Short mmCIF file of N, CA and C in Angstrom, two decimals:
data_model
loop_
_atom_site.label_atom_id
_atom_site.label_comp_id
_atom_site.label_asym_id
_atom_site.label_seq_id
_atom_site.Cartn_x
_atom_site.Cartn_y
_atom_site.Cartn_z
N GLU A 216 5.49 293.97 -29.14
CA GLU A 216 5.14 294.85 -28.03
C GLU A 216 5.96 294.52 -26.78
N ARG A 217 6.14 293.25 -26.51
CA ARG A 217 6.91 292.84 -25.33
C ARG A 217 8.34 293.38 -25.40
N HIS A 218 8.92 293.36 -26.59
CA HIS A 218 10.28 293.88 -26.77
C HIS A 218 10.33 295.37 -26.44
N ASN A 219 9.31 296.12 -26.86
CA ASN A 219 9.25 297.55 -26.56
C ASN A 219 9.12 297.80 -25.07
N GLU A 220 8.33 296.98 -24.38
CA GLU A 220 8.20 297.12 -22.92
C GLU A 220 9.53 296.84 -22.24
N TYR A 221 10.23 295.83 -22.70
CA TYR A 221 11.53 295.46 -22.15
C TYR A 221 12.52 296.61 -22.32
N ARG A 222 12.57 297.16 -23.52
CA ARG A 222 13.49 298.28 -23.78
C ARG A 222 13.12 299.50 -22.94
N TRP A 223 11.82 299.82 -22.85
CA TRP A 223 11.37 300.95 -22.05
C TRP A 223 11.78 300.76 -20.59
N LEU A 224 11.56 299.56 -20.09
CA LEU A 224 11.87 299.28 -18.69
C LEU A 224 13.35 299.46 -18.39
N HIS A 225 14.21 298.94 -19.23
CA HIS A 225 15.64 299.07 -18.99
C HIS A 225 16.10 300.52 -19.14
N LYS A 226 15.51 301.27 -20.04
CA LYS A 226 15.84 302.70 -20.14
C LYS A 226 15.40 303.42 -18.86
N LYS A 227 14.24 303.07 -18.35
CA LYS A 227 13.73 303.68 -17.13
C LYS A 227 14.64 303.37 -15.94
N ILE A 228 15.09 302.13 -15.82
CA ILE A 228 15.99 301.74 -14.74
C ILE A 228 17.31 302.50 -14.84
N ASN A 229 17.84 302.62 -16.05
CA ASN A 229 19.07 303.40 -16.25
C ASN A 229 18.86 304.86 -15.86
N LYS A 230 17.72 305.41 -16.17
CA LYS A 230 17.43 306.80 -15.84
C LYS A 230 17.29 306.97 -14.32
N LEU A 231 16.62 306.03 -13.68
CA LEU A 231 16.42 306.12 -12.23
C LEU A 231 17.69 305.89 -11.43
N TYR A 232 18.49 304.89 -11.83
CA TYR A 232 19.60 304.44 -11.00
C TYR A 232 20.97 304.56 -11.64
N GLY A 233 21.01 305.10 -12.85
CA GLY A 233 22.28 305.26 -13.55
C GLY A 233 22.68 303.98 -14.27
N LYS A 234 23.71 304.11 -15.06
CA LYS A 234 24.21 302.97 -15.82
C LYS A 234 24.89 301.99 -14.87
N ALA A 235 24.64 300.70 -15.06
CA ALA A 235 25.29 299.68 -14.23
C ALA A 235 26.81 299.80 -14.45
N ASP A 236 27.56 299.84 -13.35
CA ASP A 236 29.01 300.07 -13.47
C ASP A 236 29.85 299.09 -12.68
N ARG A 237 29.25 298.00 -12.21
CA ARG A 237 29.99 296.98 -11.48
C ARG A 237 29.14 295.72 -11.41
N CYS A 238 29.76 294.63 -11.00
CA CYS A 238 29.03 293.38 -10.84
C CYS A 238 28.86 293.13 -9.35
N GLU A 239 27.62 293.07 -8.92
CA GLU A 239 27.32 292.84 -7.51
C GLU A 239 27.45 291.37 -7.13
N LYS A 240 27.69 290.51 -8.10
CA LYS A 240 27.83 289.08 -7.81
C LYS A 240 29.30 288.67 -7.74
N CYS A 241 30.00 288.71 -8.85
CA CYS A 241 31.40 288.26 -8.86
C CYS A 241 32.38 289.35 -8.43
N LYS A 242 31.96 290.60 -8.53
CA LYS A 242 32.75 291.77 -8.14
C LYS A 242 34.06 291.93 -8.93
N GLU A 243 34.17 291.18 -10.04
CA GLU A 243 35.35 291.30 -10.89
C GLU A 243 35.22 292.53 -11.78
N GLU A 244 36.36 293.07 -12.18
CA GLU A 244 36.35 294.22 -13.07
C GLU A 244 36.18 293.73 -14.50
N LYS A 245 35.12 294.15 -15.15
CA LYS A 245 34.81 293.73 -16.52
C LYS A 245 34.58 294.98 -17.37
N THR A 246 34.23 294.79 -18.62
CA THR A 246 34.01 295.94 -19.50
C THR A 246 32.54 296.30 -19.67
N LYS A 247 31.64 295.31 -19.50
CA LYS A 247 30.22 295.59 -19.68
C LYS A 247 29.42 295.11 -18.48
N TYR A 248 28.46 295.96 -18.10
CA TYR A 248 27.59 295.63 -16.98
C TYR A 248 26.14 295.93 -17.38
N TYR A 249 25.23 295.19 -16.77
CA TYR A 249 23.81 295.32 -17.09
C TYR A 249 22.98 295.30 -15.82
N TRP A 250 21.81 295.88 -15.89
CA TRP A 250 20.83 295.76 -14.82
C TRP A 250 20.08 294.45 -15.02
N ALA A 251 19.96 293.66 -13.97
CA ALA A 251 19.22 292.40 -14.03
C ALA A 251 18.11 292.44 -12.98
N ASN A 252 16.96 291.94 -13.36
CA ASN A 252 15.83 291.91 -12.44
C ASN A 252 15.96 290.71 -11.50
N ARG A 253 15.73 290.95 -10.22
CA ARG A 253 15.89 289.90 -9.21
C ARG A 253 14.67 288.99 -9.09
N THR A 254 13.47 289.53 -9.20
CA THR A 254 12.27 288.81 -8.78
C THR A 254 11.35 288.34 -9.89
N GLY A 255 11.47 288.92 -11.06
CA GLY A 255 10.53 288.61 -12.13
C GLY A 255 9.28 289.48 -12.07
N GLN A 256 9.20 290.34 -11.06
CA GLN A 256 8.06 291.26 -10.94
C GLN A 256 8.31 292.56 -11.68
N TYR A 257 9.55 292.87 -11.96
CA TYR A 257 9.93 294.07 -12.70
C TYR A 257 9.41 295.35 -12.07
N LEU A 258 9.61 295.45 -10.77
CA LEU A 258 9.25 296.67 -10.05
C LEU A 258 10.25 297.76 -10.40
N LEU A 259 9.87 298.99 -10.23
CA LEU A 259 10.78 300.11 -10.49
C LEU A 259 11.54 300.50 -9.23
N GLU A 260 11.64 299.61 -8.29
CA GLU A 260 12.36 299.84 -7.03
C GLU A 260 13.77 299.27 -7.16
N ARG A 261 14.75 299.98 -6.61
CA ARG A 261 16.15 299.56 -6.71
C ARG A 261 16.37 298.15 -6.17
N LYS A 262 15.68 297.81 -5.08
CA LYS A 262 15.90 296.49 -4.46
C LYS A 262 15.48 295.34 -5.38
N ASP A 263 14.73 295.64 -6.44
CA ASP A 263 14.28 294.61 -7.38
C ASP A 263 15.28 294.41 -8.51
N TRP A 264 16.41 295.12 -8.47
CA TRP A 264 17.40 295.09 -9.54
C TRP A 264 18.80 294.92 -8.98
N MET A 265 19.68 294.32 -9.77
CA MET A 265 21.08 294.22 -9.39
C MET A 265 21.94 294.45 -10.63
N MET A 266 23.14 294.94 -10.39
CA MET A 266 24.09 295.16 -11.47
C MET A 266 24.92 293.90 -11.64
N LEU A 267 25.02 293.43 -12.88
CA LEU A 267 25.79 292.23 -13.17
C LEU A 267 26.67 292.44 -14.39
N CYS A 268 27.81 291.75 -14.42
CA CYS A 268 28.62 291.73 -15.64
C CYS A 268 27.89 290.84 -16.65
N ALA A 269 28.32 290.89 -17.89
CA ALA A 269 27.65 290.12 -18.94
C ALA A 269 27.64 288.63 -18.62
N SER A 270 28.73 288.10 -18.11
CA SER A 270 28.82 286.68 -17.80
C SER A 270 27.85 286.28 -16.69
N CYS A 271 27.84 287.02 -15.60
CA CYS A 271 26.93 286.72 -14.48
C CYS A 271 25.47 286.92 -14.89
N HIS A 272 25.21 287.93 -15.72
CA HIS A 272 23.84 288.19 -16.16
C HIS A 272 23.32 287.02 -16.99
N TRP A 273 24.16 286.53 -17.91
CA TRP A 273 23.77 285.40 -18.74
C TRP A 273 23.50 284.17 -17.88
N LYS A 274 24.40 283.88 -16.94
CA LYS A 274 24.22 282.72 -16.06
C LYS A 274 22.95 282.87 -15.22
N TYR A 275 22.72 284.06 -14.72
CA TYR A 275 21.54 284.32 -13.89
C TYR A 275 20.25 284.12 -14.70
N ASP A 276 20.21 284.68 -15.90
CA ASP A 276 19.02 284.55 -16.74
C ASP A 276 18.77 283.09 -17.15
N CYS A 277 19.81 282.33 -17.41
CA CYS A 277 19.65 280.93 -17.81
C CYS A 277 19.07 280.09 -16.68
N LYS A 278 19.33 280.46 -15.44
CA LYS A 278 18.82 279.71 -14.30
C LYS A 278 17.35 280.02 -14.02
N ARG A 279 16.88 281.15 -14.49
CA ARG A 279 15.51 281.56 -14.19
C ARG A 279 14.54 280.98 -15.20
N THR A 280 13.48 280.41 -14.71
CA THR A 280 12.46 279.87 -15.59
C THR A 280 11.16 280.65 -15.45
N ASP A 281 11.15 281.61 -14.54
CA ASP A 281 9.91 282.36 -14.26
C ASP A 281 9.91 283.73 -14.93
N LYS A 282 10.72 283.92 -15.97
CA LYS A 282 10.80 285.24 -16.58
C LYS A 282 9.47 285.66 -17.20
N LYS A 283 8.90 286.67 -16.61
CA LYS A 283 7.66 287.25 -17.13
C LYS A 283 7.84 288.76 -17.12
N LEU A 284 7.37 289.40 -18.10
CA LEU A 284 7.49 290.85 -18.14
C LEU A 284 6.20 291.46 -17.64
N GLU A 285 6.15 291.67 -16.33
CA GLU A 285 5.00 292.31 -15.71
C GLU A 285 5.50 293.57 -15.04
N ILE A 286 5.36 294.69 -15.72
CA ILE A 286 5.88 295.95 -15.23
C ILE A 286 4.91 296.54 -14.22
N THR A 287 5.40 296.76 -13.02
CA THR A 287 4.58 297.38 -11.97
C THR A 287 5.42 298.45 -11.29
N SER A 288 4.75 299.36 -10.65
CA SER A 288 5.49 300.41 -9.94
C SER A 288 5.21 300.38 -8.47
#
């Protein structure tokens, strides 16, 4: 069930804000970008999300220990 919530949430973010097309951290030109949650609250507000390249997203997720999937609006 958690996996389905995660997939739904990322589809919703893509629908609301479009496909991630740049890295807001390293600003390097890469081939893949993802939406990453900033706070662990998983709000549907743009300020709660950032666009990251695959490398920055992986590094960011590895540093976070508070990852909880609590979807709120």
